[in-house]
Coordinates of N, CA and C in Angstrom, one line a residue:
M1 N -117.0 28.6 -94.3 CA -116.9 29.6 -95.3 C -117.2 30.9 -94.7
E2 N -116.3 31.9 -94.7 CA -116.3 33.2 -94.3 C -117.2 34.1 -95.4
W3 N -118.4 34.2 -95.4 CA -119.1 35.1 -96.4 C -119.2 36.6 -95.6
G4 N -119.2 37.5 -96.5 CA -119.3 38.9 -96.3 C -120.5 39.6 -97.2
Y5 N -120.9 40.7 -97.1 CA -121.8 41.4 -98.1 C -121.7 42.9 -98.1
M6 N -122.2 43.4 -99.1 CA -122.4 44.9 -99.1 C -123.4 45.3 -100.1
G7 N -124.2 46.4 -99.8 CA -125.0 47.1 -101.0 C -126.4 47.4 -100.3
K8 N -127.2 47.7 -100.9 CA -128.6 48.2 -100.2 C -129.7 47.2 -100.6
V9 N -130.7 47.2 -99.7 CA -131.8 46.4 -99.5 C -133.0 47.3 -99.2
P10 N -134.3 46.8 -99.7 CA -135.5 47.3 -99.5 C -135.9 47.8 -98.1
S11 N -135.4 47.1 -97.2 CA -135.8 47.4 -95.8 C -134.9 48.3 -95.0
R12 N -133.8 48.8 -95.8 CA -133.0 49.8 -95.0 C -132.9 50.8 -95.9
G13 N -132.5 52.1 -95.0 CA -132.6 53.4 -95.6 C -131.1 53.9 -96.2
D14 N -130.2 52.9 -95.8 CA -128.8 53.4 -96.5 C -128.0 52.1 -96.8
F15 N -126.8 52.3 -97.1 CA -125.9 51.1 -97.6 C -125.5 50.5 -96.3
I16 N -125.4 49.2 -96.4 CA -125.0 48.1 -95.4 C -123.8 47.3 -95.9
V17 N -123.1 46.9 -95.1 CA -121.9 46.2 -95.2 C -121.4 45.4 -94.0
Q18 N -120.9 44.2 -94.3 CA -120.3 43.3 -93.2 C -119.4 42.2 -93.8
G19 N -118.2 42.0 -93.0 CA -117.4 41.1 -93.3 C -116.5 40.9 -94.3
L20 N -116.4 42.0 -95.2 CA -115.5 42.1 -96.4 C -114.4 42.7 -96.3
P21 N -113.3 42.3 -97.0 CA -112.1 43.0 -96.6 C -112.1 44.5 -97.3
G22 N -111.3 45.3 -96.7 CA -111.4 46.7 -97.2 C -111.0 47.0 -98.6
E23 N -110.1 46.1 -99.2 CA -109.8 46.5 -100.4 C -110.8 46.1 -101.4
L24 N -111.4 45.0 -101.3 CA -112.8 44.5 -101.9 C -113.8 45.5 -101.8
R25 N -114.2 46.0 -100.6 CA -115.2 47.2 -100.3 C -115.0 48.2 -101.4
E26 N -113.8 48.7 -101.1 CA -113.4 50.2 -101.9 C -113.7 49.8 -103.4
R27 N -112.9 48.7 -103.9 CA -112.7 48.4 -105.3 C -114.5 48.4 -106.0
W28 N -115.1 47.5 -105.0 CA -116.3 47.2 -105.8 C -117.1 48.4 -105.6
F29 N -117.2 49.3 -104.6 CA -118.1 50.4 -104.5 C -117.9 51.7 -105.7
E30 N -116.5 51.6 -105.9 CA -116.0 52.7 -106.8 C -116.6 52.1 -108.2
W31 N -116.4 50.7 -108.5 CA -117.0 50.1 -109.7 C -118.6 50.4 -110.1
C32 N -119.2 49.9 -109.1 CA -120.5 49.9 -109.1 C -121.0 51.4 -109.3
Q33 N -120.5 52.2 -108.6 CA -121.1 53.7 -108.8 C -120.8 54.1 -110.1
A34 N -119.6 54.0 -110.8 CA -119.4 54.4 -112.1 C -120.1 53.5 -113.2
A35 N -120.2 52.1 -112.9 CA -121.0 51.4 -113.7 C -122.6 51.7 -113.9
L36 N -123.0 52.0 -112.8 CA -124.5 52.5 -112.7 C -124.7 53.8 -113.4
A37 N -123.9 54.7 -113.3 CA -124.0 55.8 -113.8 C -123.7 56.0 -115.2
V38 N -122.9 55.1 -115.8 CA -122.7 55.2 -117.4 C -123.6 54.2 -118.0
S39 N -124.2 53.4 -117.2 CA -125.3 52.5 -118.0 C -126.6 53.3 -117.9
R40 N -126.8 54.2 -117.0 CA -128.0 55.1 -117.2 C -127.8 56.0 -118.3
E41 N -126.8 56.5 -118.3 CA -126.6 57.4 -119.8 C -126.9 56.5 -121.0
Q42 N -126.3 55.3 -121.2 CA -126.1 54.2 -122.1 C -127.6 53.8 -122.7
L43 N -128.4 53.4 -121.4 CA -129.8 52.8 -121.7 C -130.8 53.8 -121.7
G44 N -130.6 55.0 -121.1 CA -131.9 56.1 -121.0 C -133.1 55.5 -120.3
E45 N -134.2 55.5 -121.1 CA -135.4 55.0 -120.6 C -135.6 53.6 -120.3
Q46 N -134.8 53.0 -120.9 CA -134.8 51.3 -120.8 C -134.0 51.0 -119.4
W47 N -133.3 51.9 -118.8 CA -132.4 51.5 -117.6 C -133.0 50.9 -116.6
L48 N -134.4 51.6 -116.1 CA -134.9 51.2 -114.9 C -135.4 49.7 -115.0
D49 N -136.2 49.5 -116.0 CA -136.7 48.0 -116.2 C -135.5 47.1 -116.5
A50 N -134.5 47.2 -117.1 CA -133.4 46.4 -117.2 C -132.7 46.2 -116.0
Y51 N -132.3 47.3 -115.2 CA -131.7 47.2 -113.9 C -132.6 46.2 -112.9
L52 N -134.1 46.5 -112.8 CA -134.8 45.8 -112.0 C -135.0 44.2 -112.3
T53 N -134.8 43.9 -113.6 CA -134.9 42.6 -114.1 C -133.7 42.1 -114.3
C54 N -132.6 42.8 -113.9 CA -131.1 42.1 -113.9 C -131.1 40.9 -113.6
P55 N -130.3 39.8 -114.3 CA -130.3 38.6 -113.7 C -129.5 38.6 -112.7
I56 N -129.5 37.3 -112.0 CA -128.5 37.1 -111.0 C -127.1 36.8 -111.5
W57 N -126.0 37.3 -111.1 CA -124.7 37.0 -111.7 C -123.8 36.3 -110.5
H58 N -123.2 35.3 -110.8 CA -122.3 34.7 -109.9 C -120.9 35.0 -110.6
F59 N -119.8 34.8 -109.7 CA -118.6 35.3 -110.4 C -117.5 34.3 -109.3
A60 N -116.6 34.1 -109.9 CA -115.0 33.7 -109.3 C -114.1 34.6 -109.8
A61 N -113.2 35.4 -108.8 CA -112.2 36.1 -109.1 C -110.8 35.4 -108.7
G62 N -110.0 35.4 -109.6 CA -108.7 35.0 -109.4 C -107.8 35.9 -108.3
P63 N -106.8 35.5 -107.8 CA -106.0 36.6 -107.1 C -105.5 37.6 -107.7
G64 N -105.7 39.0 -107.2 CA -105.2 40.1 -108.0 C -106.4 40.8 -108.4
A65 N -107.6 40.2 -108.8 CA -108.6 40.9 -109.5 C -109.5 41.7 -108.2
L66 N -110.0 41.1 -107.2 CA -110.6 41.9 -106.2 C -109.8 42.1 -104.9
G67 N -108.6 41.6 -104.8 CA -107.7 41.7 -103.8 C -106.7 40.8 -104.0
E68 N -105.9 40.4 -102.7 CA -104.5 39.6 -103.0 C -105.0 38.3 -103.2
G69 N -106.2 37.6 -102.6 CA -106.8 36.4 -102.8 C -107.7 36.1 -103.6
G70 N -108.3 35.0 -103.9 CA -109.2 34.7 -104.9 C -110.5 34.9 -104.2
M71 N -111.7 35.1 -105.0 CA -113.1 35.4 -104.5 C -114.1 34.9 -105.2
I72 N -115.1 34.5 -104.4 CA -116.3 34.1 -105.2 C -117.5 34.8 -104.7
G73 N -118.6 34.8 -105.5 CA -119.6 35.7 -105.0 C -120.8 35.9 -105.9
T74 N -122.0 36.4 -105.5 CA -123.0 36.5 -106.2 C -123.6 37.9 -106.0
L75 N -124.3 38.5 -107.2 CA -124.7 39.8 -107.2 C -126.2 39.8 -107.7
I76 N -126.8 40.8 -107.0 CA -128.3 40.9 -107.5 C -128.8 42.4 -107.7
P77 N -129.6 42.8 -108.3 CA -129.9 44.2 -108.4 C -130.7 44.3 -107.1
S78 N -130.7 45.5 -106.5 CA -131.3 46.1 -105.1 C -131.6 47.4 -105.1
V79 N -132.4 47.8 -104.3 CA -132.7 49.4 -103.9 C -133.1 49.6 -102.6
D80 N -132.8 50.6 -102.0 CA -133.0 50.9 -100.6 C -134.5 51.3 -100.4
R81 N -134.7 51.7 -99.1 CA -136.0 52.1 -98.7 C -136.5 53.2 -99.3
V82 N -135.6 54.4 -99.9 CA -136.0 55.6 -100.3 C -136.0 55.6 -101.7
G83 N -135.5 54.3 -102.5 CA -135.6 54.4 -103.8 C -134.2 54.6 -104.5
R84 N -133.1 54.5 -103.8 CA -131.9 54.6 -104.5 C -131.4 53.2 -104.9
H85 N -130.9 53.2 -106.1 CA -130.5 51.8 -106.5 C -129.0 51.5 -106.5
F86 N -128.7 50.4 -106.1 CA -127.3 49.8 -105.9 C -127.3 48.3 -105.5
P87 N -126.6 47.5 -106.4 CA -126.6 46.0 -106.3 C -126.1 45.7 -104.9
F88 N -126.7 44.5 -104.7 CA -126.1 43.8 -103.5 C -125.2 42.5 -103.7
L89 N -124.2 42.3 -103.0 CA -123.2 41.5 -103.1 C -123.2 40.6 -102.2
V90 N -122.7 39.4 -102.3 CA -122.3 38.4 -101.2 C -121.2 37.9 -101.7
A91 N -120.1 37.6 -101.1 CA -118.7 37.3 -101.4 C -118.0 36.6 -100.4
G92 N -117.1 35.6 -100.6 CA -116.3 34.9 -99.7 C -114.8 34.7 -100.6
P93 N -114.0 34.2 -99.7 CA -112.6 33.7 -100.2 C -112.6 32.3 -101.0
H94 N -111.7 32.4 -102.1 CA -111.9 30.9 -102.6 C -110.5 30.7 -103.1
D95 N -109.9 29.3 -102.7 CA -108.7 29.2 -103.1 C -108.4 28.2 -104.2
G96 N -109.6 27.7 -104.8 CA -109.5 27.0 -105.9 C -109.2 27.8 -107.4
T97 N -109.4 27.3 -108.5 CA -109.6 27.9 -109.8 C -111.0 28.5 -110.2
L98 N -110.8 29.2 -111.1 CA -112.1 29.8 -111.6 C -113.0 28.8 -112.0
L99 N -112.6 27.8 -112.6 CA -113.6 26.6 -113.2 C -114.0 25.7 -112.1
D100 N -113.1 25.7 -110.9 CA -113.8 24.9 -109.9 C -115.2 25.5 -109.3
A101 N -115.2 26.8 -109.1 CA -116.5 27.4 -108.9 C -117.6 27.2 -109.8
W102 N -117.3 27.4 -110.9 CA -118.3 27.4 -112.2 C -118.8 25.9 -112.2
R103 N -118.0 24.9 -112.2 CA -118.2 23.7 -112.2 C -119.2 22.9 -110.9
Q104 N -119.2 23.6 -109.7 CA -120.0 23.2 -108.7 C -121.1 23.9 -108.4
P105 N -122.2 23.5 -109.0 CA -123.6 24.3 -108.9 C -124.4 24.5 -107.5
E106 N -123.7 23.4 -106.6 CA -124.4 23.4 -105.4 C -124.4 24.6 -104.7
W107 N -123.0 25.4 -104.7 CA -122.9 26.6 -103.6 C -123.7 27.7 -104.2
F108 N -123.6 27.8 -105.7 CA -124.5 29.0 -106.1 C -125.9 28.9 -106.3
S109 N -126.2 27.6 -106.4 CA -127.9 27.5 -106.3 C -128.4 27.6 -105.0
A110 N -127.7 27.3 -104.0 CA -128.0 27.8 -102.6 C -127.8 29.2 -102.3
M111 N -126.8 29.9 -102.8 CA -126.7 31.3 -102.7 C -127.8 32.2 -103.4
E112 N -128.3 31.7 -104.5 CA -129.5 32.2 -105.2 C -130.5 32.6 -104.2
E113 N -130.8 31.4 -103.5 CA -132.1 31.3 -102.7 C -132.0 32.2 -101.4
R114 N -130.8 32.4 -101.0 CA -130.4 32.8 -99.7 C -130.1 34.2 -99.9
V115 N -129.6 35.0 -101.1 CA -129.5 36.2 -101.5 C -130.9 36.9 -101.8
L116 N -131.8 36.2 -102.5 CA -133.0 36.9 -102.6 C -133.8 37.3 -101.7
A117 N -133.6 36.5 -100.5 CA -134.2 36.8 -99.2 C -133.9 38.2 -98.8
V118 N -132.9 38.7 -99.0 CA -132.7 40.2 -98.7 C -133.8 41.1 -99.0
L119 N -134.4 40.9 -100.3 CA -135.3 41.7 -101.0 C -136.7 41.6 -100.1
E120 N -136.8 40.9 -99.2 CA -138.1 40.7 -98.2 C -138.3 42.1 -97.5
D121 N -139.5 42.3 -97.3 CA -139.7 43.7 -96.4 C -139.3 43.3 -94.9
D122 N -139.7 42.1 -94.6 CA -139.5 41.8 -93.2 C -137.9 40.9 -93.1
W123 N -137.0 41.3 -93.9 CA -135.6 40.7 -93.7 C -135.2 40.9 -92.4
N124 N -134.3 39.8 -91.6 CA -133.9 39.9 -90.5 C -132.4 39.7 -90.8
E125 N -131.5 40.7 -90.7 CA -130.2 40.9 -91.2 C -129.4 40.0 -90.3
S126 N -129.3 40.1 -89.1 CA -128.5 39.2 -88.2 C -128.9 37.7 -88.3
L127 N -130.1 37.4 -88.4 CA -130.5 36.0 -88.5 C -130.0 35.3 -90.0
W128 N -130.2 36.4 -91.0 CA -129.7 35.6 -92.3 C -128.2 35.8 -92.6
Y129 N -127.7 36.7 -91.9 CA -126.1 36.4 -91.8 C -125.7 35.3 -91.3
R130 N -126.4 34.9 -90.1 CA -126.0 33.5 -89.6 C -126.2 32.4 -90.4
G131 N -127.2 32.4 -91.4 CA -127.5 31.3 -92.3 C -126.6 31.2 -93.3
L132 N -125.8 32.3 -93.7 CA -124.9 32.1 -94.5 C -123.8 31.0 -94.3
D133 N -123.6 30.7 -93.0 CA -122.6 29.8 -92.6 C -122.9 28.3 -93.2
G134 N -124.2 28.2 -93.4 CA -124.6 26.9 -93.6 C -124.4 26.7 -95.2
I135 N -123.9 27.7 -96.1 CA -123.6 27.6 -97.2 C -122.1 27.2 -97.7
T136 N -121.8 26.2 -98.0 CA -120.4 25.5 -98.2 C -119.8 26.1 -99.7
G137 N -118.7 26.7 -99.8 CA -118.3 27.2 -100.9 C -117.7 25.9 -101.8
P138 N -117.3 26.2 -103.0 CA -116.9 25.0 -103.9 C -115.5 24.6 -103.4
T139 N -115.2 23.3 -103.5 CA -114.0 22.8 -103.0 C -113.0 22.8 -104.2
A140 N -111.7 22.9 -104.0 CA -110.6 23.0 -104.9 C -110.2 21.9 -105.5
E141 N -110.4 21.6 -106.7 CA -110.1 20.2 -107.2 C -108.5 20.1 -107.3
V142 N -108.0 18.9 -107.3 CA -106.6 18.8 -107.6 C -106.0 19.3 -109.2
N143 N -105.3 20.1 -108.8 CA -104.5 21.0 -110.0 C -103.3 20.0 -110.3
R144 N -103.5 19.4 -111.4 CA -102.3 18.5 -112.0 C -101.0 19.4 -112.5
L145 N -101.3 20.4 -112.8 CA -100.3 21.5 -113.6 C -100.0 22.5 -112.5
Q146 N -98.6 22.7 -112.3 CA -98.1 23.7 -111.7 C -97.4 24.6 -112.5
W147 N -97.5 26.0 -112.4 CA -96.9 27.1 -113.2 C -96.0 27.9 -112.7
P148 N -95.0 28.3 -113.2 CA -94.2 29.3 -112.4 C -94.8 30.8 -112.5
D149 N -94.5 31.6 -111.6 CA -95.0 33.0 -111.7 C -94.4 33.7 -112.9
G150 N -95.4 34.7 -113.3 CA -94.9 35.5 -114.2 C -96.0 35.4 -115.4
E151 N -95.7 36.5 -116.5 CA -96.5 36.3 -117.6 C -95.8 35.8 -118.9
G152 N -96.5 35.8 -120.0 CA -95.9 35.1 -121.2 C -96.6 33.8 -121.6
N153 N -96.1 33.4 -122.7 CA -96.5 32.5 -123.6 C -96.6 31.2 -122.7
L154 N -97.6 30.0 -123.0 CA -97.7 28.9 -122.2 C -97.2 27.8 -123.1
M155 N -96.5 26.7 -122.6 CA -96.5 25.4 -122.9 C -97.0 24.4 -122.1
L156 N -97.9 23.5 -122.5 CA -98.5 22.5 -121.9 C -97.7 21.1 -122.1
P157 N -97.6 20.2 -121.3 CA -96.8 18.9 -121.7 C -97.7 18.1 -122.5
G158 N -97.3 17.2 -123.3 CA -98.1 16.2 -124.2 C -99.1 15.6 -123.5
E159 N -99.2 15.2 -122.4 CA -100.1 14.2 -121.6 C -101.1 15.3 -120.9
A160 N -101.0 16.6 -121.2 CA -102.2 17.3 -120.5 C -103.7 16.9 -121.2
R161 N -104.6 16.9 -120.3 CA -105.9 16.7 -120.9 C -106.6 17.7 -121.2
E162 N -107.9 17.6 -121.6 CA -108.8 18.9 -121.8 C -109.0 19.6 -120.7
E163 N -109.2 19.1 -119.6 CA -109.5 20.0 -118.4 C -108.1 20.6 -118.1
D164 N -107.0 20.1 -118.5 CA -105.8 20.8 -117.8 C -105.7 22.3 -118.7
W165 N -106.0 22.0 -120.0 CA -106.1 23.1 -121.0 C -106.9 24.4 -120.5
L166 N -108.1 23.9 -120.1 CA -109.2 24.9 -119.7 C -108.6 25.5 -118.4
T167 N -108.1 24.7 -117.4 CA -107.4 25.5 -116.3 C -106.3 26.5 -116.6
A168 N -105.6 26.1 -117.6 CA -104.4 27.0 -118.0 C -105.2 28.3 -118.9
V169 N -106.1 28.2 -119.4 CA -106.7 29.1 -120.0 C -107.4 30.1 -119.1
F170 N -108.1 29.6 -118.0 CA -108.8 30.3 -117.3 C -108.1 30.9 -115.9
G171 N -107.0 30.1 -115.5 CA -106.7 30.2 -114.3 C -105.3 30.5 -113.7
V172 N -104.3 30.8 -115.0 CA -103.0 31.0 -114.8 C -102.6 32.4 -114.8
R173 N -103.4 33.1 -115.4 CA -103.1 34.6 -115.4 C -103.8 35.2 -114.1
R174 N -103.0 36.3 -113.6 CA -103.7 36.7 -112.2 C -104.6 37.8 -112.8
G175 N -105.6 37.9 -111.8 CA -106.5 39.1 -112.1 C -107.8 38.6 -113.0
R176 N -108.0 37.5 -113.3 CA -109.1 37.2 -114.2 C -110.3 37.1 -113.2
V177 N -111.3 37.2 -114.1 CA -112.7 37.1 -113.2 C -113.6 36.3 -114.1
L178 N -114.2 35.2 -113.8 CA -115.2 34.3 -114.5 C -116.7 34.7 -114.0
W179 N -117.3 35.2 -114.9 CA -119.0 35.4 -114.6 C -119.9 34.6 -115.2
W180 N -121.0 34.1 -114.4 CA -122.1 33.4 -115.2 C -123.4 33.7 -114.7
T181 N -124.4 33.3 -115.6 CA -125.9 33.9 -115.3 C -126.6 32.7 -115.9
Q182 N -127.8 32.7 -115.4 CA -129.0 31.9 -116.3 C -129.7 32.7 -116.9
G183 N -129.4 33.9 -117.0 CA -130.3 35.0 -117.9 C -131.7 35.6 -117.1
S184 N -132.3 36.6 -117.9 CA -133.2 37.2 -117.5 C -134.3 37.5 -119.0
A185 N -135.3 38.5 -118.6 CA -136.1 38.9 -119.7 C -135.2 39.5 -120.6
F186 N -134.1 40.2 -120.5 CA -133.3 41.0 -121.3 C -132.1 40.5 -121.7
V187 N -131.7 39.5 -121.0 CA -130.2 38.9 -121.0 C -130.3 37.6 -121.0
E188 N -129.6 36.7 -122.2 CA -129.7 35.5 -122.4 C -128.4 34.8 -121.5
P189 N -128.9 33.6 -121.0 CA -127.7 32.9 -120.3 C -126.4 33.1 -120.9
A190 N -125.5 33.4 -120.1 CA -124.2 33.7 -120.7 C -123.0 33.2 -119.6
T191 N -121.8 33.3 -120.0 CA -120.7 33.3 -119.2 C -119.7 34.2 -119.8
L192 N -119.0 35.0 -118.9 CA -118.0 36.0 -119.3 C -116.6 35.7 -118.6
L193 N -115.7 36.2 -119.1 CA -114.1 36.0 -118.8 C -113.7 37.5 -118.8
T194 N -113.2 38.4 -117.8 CA -112.7 39.6 -117.5 C -111.4 39.6 -117.0
E195 N -110.7 40.8 -117.4 CA -109.5 41.1 -116.6 C -109.8 42.0 -115.9
G196 N -110.1 41.6 -114.4 CA -110.5 42.3 -113.4 C -112.0 42.6 -113.3
L197 N -112.6 43.5 -112.8 CA -113.9 43.7 -113.1 C -114.2 44.4 -114.6
P198 N -115.4 44.1 -115.1 CA -115.7 44.7 -116.3 C -115.3 46.2 -116.6
Q199 N -115.2 46.6 -117.7 CA -115.0 48.0 -118.1 C -116.7 48.8 -117.6
V200 N -116.7 50.0 -117.1 CA -117.9 50.5 -116.8 C -118.9 50.6 -117.8
G201 N -118.2 50.7 -119.1 CA -118.8 51.1 -120.2 C -119.7 49.9 -120.8
Q202 N -119.0 48.4 -120.1 CA -119.7 47.1 -120.6 C -120.8 46.7 -119.6
F203 N -120.8 47.3 -118.5 CA -121.9 46.7 -117.5 C -123.3 46.9 -118.1
A204 N -123.6 47.8 -119.0 CA -125.0 48.0 -119.4 C -125.4 46.6 -120.1
A205 N -124.5 45.9 -120.6 CA -124.8 44.7 -121.2 C -125.3 43.5 -120.3
M206 N -124.6 43.7 -119.2 CA -124.7 42.6 -118.0 C -126.1 42.9 -117.5
I207 N -127.0 43.8 -117.7 CA -128.2 44.1 -117.3 C -129.3 44.2 -118.4
A208 N -128.9 44.5 -119.7 CA -129.9 44.6 -120.7 C -129.4 43.9 -122.0
G209 N -128.4 42.8 -122.1 CA -128.0 42.4 -123.2 C -127.3 43.2 -124.3
Q210 N -127.5 42.9 -125.3 CA -126.9 43.9 -126.6 C -125.2 43.9 -126.3
W211 N -124.7 42.7 -126.2 CA -123.5 42.6 -126.0 C -122.4 43.4 -126.8
R212 N -122.5 43.3 -128.1 CA -121.6 44.0 -128.8 C -121.7 45.3 -129.1
E213 N -122.9 45.9 -128.8 CA -123.1 47.3 -128.7 C -122.5 47.9 -127.5
H214 N -122.1 47.0 -126.7 CA -121.4 47.4 -125.4 C -120.1 47.1 -125.1
G215 N -119.3 46.8 -126.1 CA -118.1 46.4 -126.2 C -117.6 45.1 -126.1
W216 N -118.4 44.0 -126.0 CA -118.1 42.8 -125.5 C -117.7 42.0 -127.0
R217 N -116.8 41.4 -127.1 CA -116.4 40.3 -128.1 C -117.1 39.1 -127.8
Q218 N -118.5 38.8 -128.6 CA -119.3 37.9 -128.5 C -119.1 36.6 -129.1
G219 N -118.8 35.7 -128.8 CA -119.0 34.4 -129.5 C -120.0 33.9 -130.1
V220 N -120.2 33.3 -131.3 CA -121.4 32.7 -131.9 C -121.3 31.3 -132.1
M221 N -122.2 30.4 -131.7 CA -122.2 28.9 -132.1 C -122.5 28.6 -133.2
V222 N -121.5 27.8 -133.9 CA -121.9 27.5 -135.3 C -122.4 26.2 -135.3
E223 N -123.4 25.8 -136.2 CA -124.1 24.2 -136.2 C -123.2 23.4 -137.0

């Protein structure tokens, strides 16, 4: 698995980046810059506490969302040595569906432990990067349904199973991203589905909750 990373860490005085495609780096940097600025305005004095306790977010991006191919990754809040805040991202290519990544917790459980190590004062960047090779990404499950290219309404054959429907909903349309987290002090465990990266005005909910207030259509479980 060819992992890369970018962002800020407490042991460094500036931005670091390694091994990520240029298109992803540019798109991610611009989105993070804007999302941080807008969320500061939205949350005011609450922002710093919400950001520093932001939950770990994992994601699976379909082709066209962050580049031509699919991507998976993990995002944590971080800060550099002089106190400038910017998230730290680890990401790599993914050939399977969004649900393949979501259904296989082994890779993102291992990634959580690995990515949190960057917050240590004695973090060894080169040794840590070599250790990423030991994290195996999710395997692509056999997809029984094949779809023609393009947009439009969908028809599934009568023998389609529940997992086939889920694959259709989550995986057919280009540019979708599936996000999930176990939550934090401010944010309940959640799964998100977005068209590309979330709108910058919606990022505040990812660090502070308050989903409806920040433009998310929030599902409600009914007893």
